[in-house]
Coordinates of C-alpha atoms in Angstrom, one line a residue:
M1464 CA -0.1 0.0 0.0
K1465 CA 1.1 3.6 -0.6
L1466 CA 0.8 4.5 3.0
E1467 CA 2.8 1.5 4.2
R1468 CA 5.7 2.5 1.6
I1469 CA 5.5 6.1 3.0
L1470 CA 5.6 4.7 6.6
F1471 CA 8.6 2.4 6.1
A1472 CA 10.4 4.7 3.8
S1473 CA 10.1 7.6 6.2
I1474 CA 11.5 5.4 9.0
A1475 CA 14.4 4.3 6.8
L1476 CA 15.2 7.9 5.7
S1477 CA 15.0 9.0 9.3
G1478 CA 17.6 6.5 10.6
V1479 CA 15.4 5.4 13.4
L1480 CA 17.3 5.1 16.8
F1481 CA 16.1 3.2 19.8
A1482 CA 16.3 4.3 23.5
Q1483 CA 14.8 3.1 26.8
T1484 CA 12.4 5.7 28.2
P1485 CA 8.7 5.0 29.1
G1486 CA 5.8 7.3 28.5
N1487 CA 2.0 7.2 28.1
L1488 CA -1.2 9.4 27.7
P1489 CA -2.7 10.6 29.9
R1490 CA 0.6 11.1 31.6
P1491 CA 0.9 9.7 35.1
L1492 CA 1.8 11.8 38.1
V1493 CA 5.5 11.5 38.9
Q1494 CA 6.9 12.2 42.3
L1495 CA 10.2 14.1 42.2
N1496 CA 11.3 14.4 45.8
R1497 CA 12.5 11.8 48.3
S1498 CA 11.1 13.0 51.5
F1499 CA 8.5 15.6 52.5
T1500 CA 8.9 19.1 51.2
P1501 CA 10.1 21.4 53.9
V1502 CA 7.6 24.1 53.4
G1503 CA 7.5 24.8 57.2
T1504 CA 11.1 25.7 57.1
I1505 CA 11.6 27.6 53.8
D1506 CA 8.1 28.5 53.0
W1507 CA 6.3 27.7 49.6
D1508 CA 7.2 28.1 45.8
A1509 CA 10.7 26.9 45.6
W1510 CA 9.7 24.4 43.0
K1511 CA 9.9 25.6 39.4
V1512 CA 10.3 24.1 35.8
S1513 CA 11.9 25.6 32.7
S1514 CA 12.4 24.5 29.1
P1515 CA 14.7 26.2 26.4
R1516 CA 12.9 28.2 23.8
Q1517 CA 15.4 27.1 21.2
R1518 CA 15.7 24.0 19.0
L1519 CA 19.1 22.4 19.2
A1520 CA 20.1 19.0 17.9
A1521 CA 21.2 16.1 20.1
D1522 CA 24.9 15.9 20.7
T1523 CA 25.9 12.5 22.0
T1524 CA 29.5 13.4 22.3
K1525 CA 28.6 16.0 24.9
G1526 CA 25.7 14.2 26.4
F1527 CA 23.2 16.7 25.0
A1528 CA 19.6 15.7 24.4
P1529 CA 17.6 17.7 21.8
T1530 CA 16.5 20.9 23.5
A1531 CA 13.0 20.5 22.2
N1532 CA 12.7 17.5 24.6
V1533 CA 14.5 19.1 27.7
V1534 CA 12.6 20.0 30.9
H1535 CA 14.6 21.4 33.8
A1536 CA 13.1 21.1 37.3
I1537 CA 14.2 22.3 40.8
F1538 CA 12.4 21.7 44.1
P1539 CA 13.2 21.6 47.8
D1540 CA 13.7 18.3 49.7
L1541 CA 14.7 16.9 53.1
D1542 CA 17.8 14.7 53.1
K1543 CA 17.1 11.8 55.4
T1544 CA 20.8 10.8 55.4
V1545 CA 22.0 13.8 57.2
G1546 CA 19.1 14.5 59.6
F1547 CA 16.3 15.7 57.4
I1548 CA 18.1 18.9 56.4
P1549 CA 16.5 21.0 53.7
T1550 CA 18.3 20.8 50.2
L1551 CA 17.6 22.3 46.8
E1552 CA 17.5 19.5 44.1
Y1553 CA 17.7 19.5 40.4
R1554 CA 16.3 16.9 38.0
K1555 CA 16.2 16.9 34.2
S1556 CA 13.8 15.3 31.8
I1557 CA 15.1 14.5 28.3
D1558 CA 11.8 13.2 27.1
G1559 CA 9.5 16.1 27.4
G1560 CA 8.6 15.6 31.1
R1561 CA 7.5 12.0 30.8
T1562 CA 10.3 10.8 33.1
F1563 CA 13.2 12.5 35.0
L1564 CA 16.7 11.6 35.6
P1565 CA 18.1 11.1 39.1
A1566 CA 18.4 14.2 41.4
T1567 CA 21.5 16.4 41.8
T1568 CA 21.8 18.3 45.1
L1569 CA 22.5 22.0 44.3
F1570 CA 23.0 23.0 47.9
Q1571 CA 22.2 21.9 51.4
L1572 CA 21.0 24.4 54.1
A1573 CA 23.7 24.9 56.7
A1574 CA 23.1 25.2 60.4
Q1575 CA 21.3 28.5 61.3
E1576 CA 21.1 29.4 57.7
N1577 CA 17.9 30.9 56.3
W1578 CA 16.6 30.2 52.7
T1579 CA 13.5 31.9 51.5
G1580 CA 11.8 29.5 49.1
P1581 CA 9.4 31.8 47.2
Q1582 CA 12.5 33.7 45.9
T1583 CA 14.0 30.6 44.2
Y1584 CA 13.9 30.8 40.4
L1585 CA 14.9 28.8 37.3
V1586 CA 15.6 29.8 33.7
S1587 CA 17.2 28.1 30.7
E1588 CA 18.4 29.0 27.2
N1589 CA 20.1 26.6 24.7
Q1590 CA 22.3 24.4 27.0
L1591 CA 22.4 27.0 29.8
V1592 CA 20.5 26.7 33.1
F1593 CA 20.5 29.3 35.8
V1594 CA 19.2 29.1 39.4
V1595 CA 18.9 32.2 41.6
Y1596 CA 17.9 32.1 45.3
Q1597 CA 18.5 34.0 48.5
T1598 CA 20.0 32.9 51.8
D1599 CA 22.1 34.5 54.5
A1600 CA 24.9 31.9 53.8
H1601 CA 27.4 34.7 53.8
D1602 CA 26.8 35.4 57.5
V1603 CA 24.0 33.2 59.1
S1604 CA 23.9 35.5 62.2
S1605 CA 22.9 38.6 60.2
D1606 CA 19.4 37.5 58.8
N1607 CA 20.5 39.5 55.8
E1608 CA 19.7 37.4 52.8
A1609 CA 21.9 37.7 49.7
V1610 CA 21.2 36.8 46.1
Y1611 CA 23.1 33.8 44.9
V1612 CA 23.4 32.1 41.4
L1613 CA 24.2 28.6 40.4
A1614 CA 24.6 27.7 36.7
S1615 CA 25.3 25.1 34.2
D1616 CA 26.5 25.4 30.6
D1617 CA 26.1 21.7 29.7
Q1618 CA 22.4 21.1 30.0
G1619 CA 22.6 20.5 33.9
Q1620 CA 25.4 17.7 33.9
T1621 CA 27.7 20.0 35.8
W1622 CA 27.3 23.0 37.9
T1623 CA 29.3 26.1 38.8
G1624 CA 28.7 28.4 41.7
P1625 CA 27.3 29.6 44.0
L1626 CA 28.1 33.2 43.0
L1627 CA 27.0 36.0 45.3
V1628 CA 25.8 38.9 43.3
S1629 CA 24.2 41.2 45.8
T1630 CA 27.6 42.4 47.3
S1631 CA 26.0 45.4 49.0
V1632 CA 24.5 43.2 51.7
T1633 CA 27.7 41.7 52.8
G1634 CA 30.5 42.8 55.1
T1635 CA 30.8 44.1 58.7
N1636 CA 28.8 47.3 57.9
P1637 CA 26.7 46.3 54.8
K1638 CA 25.2 49.2 52.6
N1639 CA 21.9 47.4 52.2
K1640 CA 19.7 44.9 53.9
R1641 CA 17.5 42.1 52.4
G1642 CA 14.8 40.3 54.4
F1643 CA 12.8 37.2 53.7
D1644 CA 10.1 39.3 51.9
S1645 CA 12.7 41.0 49.5
E1646 CA 11.6 40.0 46.1
I1647 CA 13.7 38.6 43.0
K1648 CA 12.9 38.1 39.5
I1649 CA 15.3 36.7 36.6
A1650 CA 15.3 36.4 32.8
V1651 CA 17.7 35.0 30.4
A1652 CA 18.8 36.1 26.8
S1653 CA 21.9 35.8 24.7
G1654 CA 23.8 33.8 27.4
I1655 CA 23.2 36.4 30.1
C1656 CA 21.0 35.9 33.3
H1657 CA 19.5 39.2 34.3
I1658 CA 18.5 39.6 37.9
V1659 CA 16.4 42.2 39.6
Y1660 CA 15.9 42.3 43.4
E1661 CA 14.9 44.6 46.3
A1662 CA 17.3 45.8 48.9
T1663 CA 16.8 48.4 51.7
P1664 CA 19.5 50.8 52.6
T1665 CA 20.8 50.1 56.1
G1666 CA 19.3 52.5 58.7
V1667 CA 16.2 53.2 56.6
T1668 CA 13.0 52.2 58.4
S1669 CA 11.2 49.5 56.4
P1670 CA 9.5 49.7 54.0
G1671 CA 12.0 51.7 51.9
E1672 CA 13.2 49.2 49.5
D1673 CA 15.2 50.1 46.4
L1674 CA 15.5 48.3 43.0
Y1675 CA 18.8 46.7 42.1
Y1676 CA 19.9 45.0 38.9
A1677 CA 22.9 42.6 38.3
A1678 CA 23.8 40.2 35.5
V1679 CA 25.8 37.0 35.3
G1680 CA 27.1 34.5 32.6
I1681 CA 29.4 31.6 32.3
T1682 CA 32.9 32.2 31.0
G1683 CA 35.4 29.4 30.6
G1684 CA 33.0 27.0 32.5
K1685 CA 32.8 29.3 35.4
L1686 CA 30.2 31.8 36.7
A1687 CA 31.2 35.4 36.3
I1688 CA 29.7 38.8 36.9
V1689 CA 28.7 40.5 33.5
H1690 CA 27.2 43.6 35.1
A1691 CA 27.8 44.3 38.8
E1692 CA 24.9 45.3 40.9
R1693 CA 23.6 48.8 40.6
R1694 CA 20.5 50.6 41.7
I1695 CA 17.8 51.1 39.0
N1696 CA 15.3 53.4 40.7
T1697 CA 17.9 56.4 40.7
A1698 CA 15.3 59.1 39.9
T1699 CA 14.5 59.1 43.7
A1700 CA 16.7 59.1 46.7
A1701 CA 18.0 55.8 48.1
G1702 CA 15.5 54.4 50.5
A1703 CA 13.1 57.4 50.1
F1704 CA 10.2 55.2 48.7
D1705 CA 9.2 51.7 48.6
V1706 CA 9.7 49.5 45.6
D1707 CA 7.5 46.5 45.1
G1708 CA 7.0 43.9 42.4
P1709 CA 10.1 44.2 40.4
T1710 CA 9.9 42.2 37.2
V1711 CA 12.3 41.6 34.3
D1712 CA 12.3 40.1 30.8
A1713 CA 14.8 39.8 28.0
D1714 CA 15.0 38.8 24.3
R1715 CA 18.3 39.0 22.5
N1716 CA 20.0 42.4 23.5
L1717 CA 16.6 43.9 24.7
V1718 CA 16.0 43.9 28.5
A1719 CA 13.2 45.6 30.2
I1720 CA 12.6 46.1 33.9
A1721 CA 9.4 47.2 35.5
W1722 CA 8.3 47.9 39.1
S1723 CA 5.9 49.9 41.3
D1724 CA 6.7 52.5 44.0
D1725 CA 4.9 54.7 46.3
R1726 CA 6.6 58.0 45.5
A1727 CA 3.1 59.5 44.8
K1728 CA 2.5 59.6 48.6
T1729 CA 0.8 62.9 49.7
A1730 CA -0.1 64.5 53.1
A1731 CA -3.4 62.7 52.8
T1732 CA -1.9 59.4 52.1
T1733 CA 1.3 59.2 54.1
S1734 CA 1.4 55.4 54.9
P1735 CA 3.6 53.4 52.6
N1736 CA 2.1 51.7 49.6
T1737 CA -1.0 53.7 49.7
V1738 CA -0.5 55.0 46.3
N1739 CA 1.6 53.2 43.8
N1740 CA 2.7 53.9 40.3
H1741 CA 4.4 51.6 37.7
F1742 CA 7.7 52.5 36.0
S1743 CA 9.9 50.8 33.6
V1744 CA 13.5 51.1 32.1
V1745 CA 14.9 49.5 28.9
S1746 CA 18.3 48.4 27.8
V1747 CA 19.2 47.7 24.2
N1748 CA 22.7 46.5 24.9
S1749 CA 22.1 43.5 27.2
G1750 CA 22.0 45.5 30.3
A1751 CA 25.2 47.6 30.0
T1752 CA 23.0 50.8 30.2
F1753 CA 19.4 51.6 30.7
S1754 CA 17.1 54.3 29.4
K1755 CA 15.5 56.9 31.7
E1756 CA 12.4 55.6 33.5
T1757 CA 8.9 55.7 31.9
K1758 CA 6.0 56.3 34.2
H1759 CA 3.1 54.2 33.0
T1760 CA 0.3 54.8 35.3
K1761 CA -0.9 58.4 35.8
I1762 CA -1.7 58.9 39.4
D1763 CA -1.6 62.6 40.3
D1764 CA 1.6 63.2 42.4
N1765 CA -0.3 66.2 44.2
A1766 CA -3.6 64.7 45.2
P1767 CA -5.0 61.3 46.3
T1768 CA -7.1 59.6 43.6
G1769 CA -8.9 56.8 45.5
W1770 CA -7.4 54.0 43.4
D1771 CA -4.1 52.0 43.4
T1772 CA -2.1 49.6 41.4
R1773 CA -1.0 45.9 41.8
R1774 CA 2.4 44.6 40.9
P1775 CA 3.2 44.9 37.2
K1776 CA 4.6 42.2 34.8
V1777 CA 6.9 43.0 31.9
R1778 CA 7.4 40.9 28.7
V1779 CA 9.6 41.6 25.6
A1780 CA 10.1 40.4 22.0
V1781 CA 12.3 42.5 19.9
P1782 CA 11.4 45.3 19.2
N1783 CA 8.4 45.2 21.5
V1784 CA 8.0 45.9 25.1
Y1785 CA 4.9 45.2 27.1
V1786 CA 4.3 46.4 30.6
F1787 CA 1.1 44.9 32.1
Q1788 CA -0.7 46.6 35.0
E1789 CA -3.6 45.6 37.2
D1790 CA -5.4 48.6 38.8
S1791 CA -8.7 50.1 39.4
R1792 CA -8.2 53.4 37.4
N1793 CA -11.9 53.3 36.3
G1794 CA -12.7 53.8 39.9
T1795 CA -14.9 50.7 40.5
D1796 CA -12.9 47.5 39.9
D1797 CA -9.5 46.1 38.8
N1798 CA -8.6 45.6 35.1
C1799 CA -5.7 44.6 33.1
Y1800 CA -4.0 47.5 31.4
L1801 CA -1.1 47.5 28.9
S1802 CA 1.4 50.0 28.0
F1803 CA 3.2 48.7 25.0
S1804 CA 5.9 49.9 22.8
N1805 CA 6.8 48.7 19.3
D1806 CA 10.1 50.8 19.1
L1807 CA 12.3 49.4 21.8
G1808 CA 10.6 51.4 24.6
V1809 CA 11.0 54.8 23.0
S1810 CA 7.3 55.4 22.9
Y1811 CA 4.2 53.7 24.5
K1812 CA 0.5 53.3 23.8
D1813 CA -2.1 52.2 26.4
V1814 CA -4.9 49.8 26.0
E1815 CA -7.4 47.9 28.4
V1816 CA -6.7 44.3 27.7
N1817 CA -9.5 42.4 29.6
K1818 CA -13.1 42.2 28.6
T1819 CA -14.4 41.9 32.1
P1820 CA -17.8 43.5 32.4
A1821 CA -18.2 46.7 34.3
G1822 CA -18.4 46.4 38.1
I1823 CA -16.7 42.9 38.0
D1824 CA -13.4 42.4 39.8
M1825 CA -10.5 41.0 37.7
D1826 CA -7.5 39.3 39.4
E1827 CA -4.3 37.3 38.6
M1828 CA -3.1 38.2 35.1
W1829 CA -0.5 36.0 33.5
M1830 CA 0.9 36.4 30.0
D1831 CA 3.5 35.2 27.4
V1832 CA 4.7 36.7 24.1
E1833 CA 6.4 35.2 21.0
Q1834 CA 7.2 37.4 18.0
R1835 CA 4.1 39.6 17.6
R1836 CA 1.6 37.3 19.4
V1837 CA 0.7 38.2 23.0
V1838 CA -1.4 35.9 25.1
V1839 CA -3.0 37.2 28.4
A1840 CA -4.9 35.0 30.9
Y1841 CA -6.8 36.4 33.9
R1842 CA -9.7 35.4 36.1
D1843 CA -12.7 37.4 37.2
D1844 CA -15.9 36.7 39.2
R1845 CA -18.6 37.7 36.6
N1846 CA -20.3 34.2 37.1
G1847 CA -20.2 34.5 41.0
T1848 CA -19.6 38.1 42.2
G1849 CA -17.9 38.7 45.4
N1850 CA -15.2 36.2 44.5
V1851 CA -17.8 33.3 45.0
T1852 CA -16.8 31.9 41.6
N1853 CA -13.8 32.9 39.5
N1854 CA -13.3 31.7 35.9
C1855 CA -10.2 31.9 33.6
F1856 CA -10.3 34.0 30.5
V1857 CA -7.9 34.7 27.7
V1858 CA -7.5 37.4 25.2
V1859 CA -4.9 37.4 22.5
S1860 CA -3.2 40.0 20.3
N1861 CA -1.6 38.9 17.1
T1862 CA -0.2 42.4 16.2
A1863 CA 2.1 43.2 19.0
G1864 CA -0.7 44.7 21.2
N1865 CA -2.2 46.9 18.5
D1866 CA -5.5 44.7 18.2
F1867 CA -6.3 44.2 21.9
A1868 CA -9.1 46.8 21.8
T1869 CA -11.0 44.5 19.3
A1870 CA -9.7 41.1 20.3
Q1871 CA -12.2 38.4 21.2
E1872 CA -12.2 37.0 24.8
V1873 CA -12.3 33.2 25.3
Q1874 CA -13.6 31.6 28.5
V1875 CA -11.2 28.8 29.4
T1876 CA -12.7 27.3 32.5
S1877 CA -16.1 26.7 33.9
I1878 CA -14.7 25.5 37.2
D1879 CA -13.9 27.9 40.1
T1880 CA -10.3 29.1 39.4
N1881 CA -8.3 30.1 42.6
N1882 CA -5.1 31.2 40.8
I1883 CA -3.3 31.1 37.6
Y1884 CA 0.3 29.9 37.8
G1885 CA 1.6 30.2 34.3
V1886 CA 0.9 30.8 30.6
E1887 CA 3.2 29.5 27.9
L1888 CA 3.2 30.1 24.2
R1889 CA 5.2 28.2 21.5
G1890 CA 3.9 28.9 18.0
N1891 CA 0.3 28.2 17.9
S1892 CA 0.4 26.1 21.1
V1893 CA -0.8 27.7 24.4
G1894 CA -0.8 26.1 27.8
I1895 CA -2.2 27.5 31.0
S1896 CA -1.7 26.0 34.6
M1897 CA -4.3 26.7 37.2
E1898 CA -5.2 25.8 40.8
T1899 CA -8.9 25.3 41.0
E1900 CA -11.7 24.4 43.5
P1901 CA -13.0 22.4 45.1
G1902 CA -10.1 21.4 47.2
E1903 CA -7.4 23.4 45.5
S1904 CA -6.8 21.0 42.6
F1905 CA -4.5 21.3 39.6
W1906 CA -5.8 21.8 36.1
L1907 CA -4.1 22.5 32.7
A1908 CA -5.7 24.1 29.6
A1909 CA -4.3 23.7 26.1
S1910 CA -4.7 25.3 22.8
D1911 CA -3.3 24.5 19.3
D1912 CA -4.9 27.6 17.5
G1913 CA -3.0 30.5 19.2
G1914 CA -5.5 30.8 22.1
K1915 CA -8.8 30.8 20.1
T1916 CA -10.1 27.6 21.7
F1917 CA -9.0 25.6 24.7
E1918 CA -9.3 22.1 26.0
Q1919 CA -9.3 21.5 29.9
F1920 CA -7.5 18.7 31.6
V1921 CA -7.9 17.7 35.3
G1922 CA -4.5 17.0 36.8
T1923 CA -5.7 16.2 40.4
T1924 CA -8.7 16.0 42.5
K1925 CA -9.3 16.6 46.2
A1926 CA -9.8 12.9 46.7
P1927 CA -7.2 11.2 46.7
H1928 CA -4.6 14.1 46.2
G1929 CA -5.6 16.5 48.9
D1930 CA -4.5 20.1 48.8
V1931 CA -2.4 21.4 45.7
D1932 CA -0.2 24.4 46.0
S1933 CA 1.4 26.5 43.3
P1934 CA 1.3 24.4 40.0
F1935 CA 3.9 26.3 38.0
M1936 CA 4.5 25.2 34.4
T1937 CA 6.6 25.3 31.3
M1938 CA 6.3 24.2 27.6
T1939 CA 8.9 22.5 25.4
M1940 CA 9.5 23.5 21.8
D1941 CA 7.7 20.1 20.9
S1942 CA 4.6 21.3 22.8
D1943 CA 5.0 19.2 25.9
I1944 CA 3.0 21.2 28.6
V1945 CA 4.7 20.2 31.9
A1946 CA 3.7 21.3 35.4
I1947 CA 5.3 21.0 38.9
W1948 CA 3.4 21.4 42.1
I1949 CA 3.0 20.0 45.6
H1950 CA 0.1 18.2 47.2
D1951 CA -0.4 16.5 50.6
D1952 CA -2.6 13.5 49.8
G1953 CA -5.0 14.7 52.4
N1954 CA -2.3 14.5 55.2
G1955 CA -1.8 18.2 55.8
N1956 CA 0.9 20.7 54.7
S1957 CA 3.6 19.1 56.9
K1958 CA 3.5 16.0 54.4
N1959 CA 3.6 17.6 51.0
N1960 CA 5.5 15.9 48.1
V1961 CA 6.5 17.5 44.8
W1962 CA 4.8 16.1 41.6
T1963 CA 5.0 16.6 38.0
S1964 CA 2.8 15.7 35.0
G1965 CA 1.5 17.2 31.8
I1966 CA 0.3 16.5 28.3
K1967 CA 1.8 16.7 24.7
L1968 CA 0.1 18.3 21.8
P1969 CA -1.2 16.8 19.5
Y1970 CA -2.8 13.8 21.5
L1971 CA -4.7 10.7 20.7
V1972 CA -8.1 10.0 22.3
D1973 CA -9.6 6.5 22.6
N1974 CA -13.4 6.4 21.7
T1975 CA -13.7 2.8 21.0
A1976 CA -15.9 2.3 24.1
T1977 CA -18.6 4.1 22.1
N1978 CA -17.5 2.3 18.8
K1979 CA -16.1 5.6 17.4
G1980 CA -12.5 4.4 17.0
L1981 CA -9.6 6.8 17.7
A1982 CA -9.2 10.5 17.3
L1983 CA -6.3 12.9 17.0
D1984 CA -6.8 16.1 18.5
K1985 CA -4.9 19.6 18.8
A1986 CA -2.9 19.0 15.5
L1987 CA -3.7 22.3 13.8
D1988 CA -0.1 22.8 12.8
H1989 CA -0.5 19.7 10.7
A1990 CA -3.7 20.4 8.9
G1991 CA -3.8 18.7 5.5
E1992 CA -1.0 16.2 6.5
V1993 CA -1.5 12.4 6.7
A1994 CA -1.9 11.0 10.1
F1995 CA -1.2 7.4 10.8
V1996 CA -1.9 5.3 14.0
M1997 CA 0.8 2.9 15.0
I1998 CA 0.0 -0.1 17.5
S1999 CA 2.1 -2.1 19.8
Q2000 CA 1.4 -4.9 22.3
T2001 CA 4.9 -4.6 23.8
G2002 CA 4.3 -1.1 25.4
T2003 CA 6.4 2.0 25.4
Q2004 CA 9.8 1.0 26.7
T2005 CA 11.6 1.3 23.5
P2006 CA 10.5 4.5 21.7
I2007 CA 11.1 5.3 18.0
T2008 CA 13.4 8.3 17.6
F2009 CA 12.9 9.8 14.0
D2010 CA 15.6 12.5 14.1
N2011 CA 18.2 14.1 16.2
M2012 CA 16.0 17.2 16.8
G2013 CA 13.6 15.5 19.3
L2014 CA 10.9 13.9 17.2
T2015 CA 10.3 10.7 19.1
V2016 CA 7.3 8.4 19.6
Y2017 CA 7.1 6.4 22.7
L2018 CA 5.9 3.2 21.2
T2019 CA 7.8 -0.2 21.0
P2020 CA 7.9 -1.5 17.4
D2021 CA 7.0 -5.3 17.5
A2022 CA 5.2 -7.8 15.4
L2023 CA 1.8 -6.3 16.0
W2024 CA 3.2 -2.9 14.9
Q2025 CA 4.5 -4.3 11.6
V2026 CA 1.1 -6.1 11.1
G2027 CA -0.7 -2.9 11.7
A2028 CA 1.3 -1.0 9.3
S2029 CA 1.3 -3.4 6.5
S2030 CA -2.2 -5.3 6.8
F2031 CA -4.4 -2.8 8.3
A2032 CA -3.1 0.5 7.0
F2033 CA -6.6 1.4 5.7
L2034 CA -7.9 1.3 9.4
F2035 CA -5.2 3.5 10.7
A2036 CA -4.8 6.4 8.1
A2037 CA -6.5 9.8 8.0
V2038 CA -5.9 13.4 6.8
V2039 CA -5.8 16.1 9.5
D2040 CA -8.7 18.5 8.8
A2041 CA -8.7 22.3 9.0
Q2042 CA -9.5 22.2 12.6
G2043 CA -6.5 20.1 13.5
N2044 CA -8.4 16.9 13.9
A2045 CA -8.3 13.5 12.4
T2046 CA -10.6 10.4 13.1
F2047 CA -10.1 6.7 12.7
P2048 CA -13.6 5.5 13.2
A2049 CA -12.9 1.9 12.0
V2050 CA -10.3 1.2 14.7
P2051 CA -11.8 -1.4 17.2
N2052 CA -10.8 -2.0 20.8
L2053 CA -7.8 -4.1 20.2
K2054 CA -7.4 -5.1 23.8
T2055 CA -10.8 -6.7 23.6
I2056 CA -10.0 -8.6 20.3
I2057 CA -6.4 -9.6 21.2
G2058 CA -7.1 -10.3 24.9
R2059 CA -4.1 -8.4 26.3
D2060 CA -3.0 -4.7 26.6
V2061 CA -2.4 -2.8 23.3
W2062 CA -0.9 0.6 22.8
A2063 CA -1.5 3.1 20.1
A2064 CA 0.4 6.3 19.2
A2065 CA -0.3 8.6 16.2
V2066 CA 2.3 10.3 13.8
T2067 CA 1.9 13.0 11.2
I2068 CA 3.5 12.7 7.7
S2069 CA 4.2 15.3 5.1
G2070 CA 6.1 14.7 1.9
G2071 CA 7.5 11.4 3.0
K2072 CA 8.9 12.7 6.3
F2073 CA 7.5 12.5 9.9
T2074 CA 6.6 15.8 11.4
N2075 CA 5.2 15.1 14.8
G2076 CA 4.0 12.4 17.1
T2077 CA 1.8 11.8 20.1
D2078 CA 2.2 10.1 23.4
A2079 CA 1.1 6.5 23.4
I2080 CA -2.3 5.5 24.8
R2081 CA -3.5 2.2 26.1
F2082 CA -6.7 0.7 24.9
Q2083 CA -9.1 0.4 27.9

């Protein structure tokens, strides 16, 4: 048959390689830690995941996996062998988050040392990985927490550091102080990790935090300072006002920093943080110099206005800069406003992003950008005012912010959504991670059409998983949506473990229970291509690797696989339609027919070459 010739010719041309890595769909929950997570010692949110936004081929001579399959994870643990002392652990997945390699301990908490978990961050680019955290390791008697960096330039195989970057908090008479609530944010571009953080001048009554910036890179295999720390909010005197919510993003040589501060305080509003404005600065030379600050909100500096701002978020994609703000400037409720620049931060336009009805409260905006596309997710209580019920909504711009005014809103969830913990965009694929009610569960939402439509996926439920906290997420270049979170299995927050799971786009659905065969979904990027279902009674232990860029299908070729390809190809072939779907209605429940477990996975083919593949599913 023609399809059989395409299938086997494509495999032959691809030079199929075999490796031992399991995987299935829906993906199981995988526990990453050894012992209970020490949230009582270091607080929450020290678990993070990151995937490179670049496609690099595998390099077996250096131990590099294709970057499109790599997921980096960090998380806190308790080392039983040394008296249950908190540690920061690193694990890597080279199969899109299906499985993770053994843990590497990045650091172990010393006696009397303080480590603030929420200020622990992870970013990656190409083969680089940076971890930034804060502890008082330099002087455990000081309670003055410094900013440290660990890094790897070989995809997490070896590590260098820690390197202390906030030098102003060290020494006998430190210039600055940093407490447990001093914030950090990081970004990476062009091999440089950009770091912003708060610090209070010694002797200043808190709050009076300033904003500092530093940058690091790896030179000759060692961490090195690229830009020494310097204060960013220099338009005001050191410690005169309180900075909150620093945020940073970078793309190539473009770096943008945004923050809020309360310099607009008046006699009528003298308490700190009563009135905050949002500001930003931009660098076009990788942080060597920054522009003068731009004020984005327009609170009158001479009179109280009755409204305030929340923490901003900044995103960049050369030449565009986006400063997102949540505030109640309309005088009644919070909304998401955007100041955006299409000329490297030289000039800005303002637009209201969300489509929340008047009088309804919006919260928790998250976003991602890629080229000219901007995806913004938020939640509001229009379906249960007074925060009785919050739902997640999405609005997308495809022209670098210029069409938000007319963009259509999409409701993503019908379930009560507590918080949004991440939005990731890769081409037409969009992923959203959420914490939902009842019982603080974990959900994912996925889109293959740039955010026009979404499918919801339940990750955990109150029974048996208990209370979920902070499901952060990432997405690989192969559209593996991967989340990391903790839950307590109903045993209370002293017994949390770190878990991960996710889903790959596109995916295969088993409808054989209703005699509707199999269906391929979320494959819009492959519309018009041939989709083919492969079957195996052996499982997923020996995946088929089609190229060195990461195209792998986790399904073991065996006798049934060959029979399916040669004798039943007419059952297993279809064309992906304009909506990104393909159906295989004649496929029966092979488990029922054969009397043993059977797995299936789909691949898409164009021009005699494989273009994508799904996780394997098992007939039920």
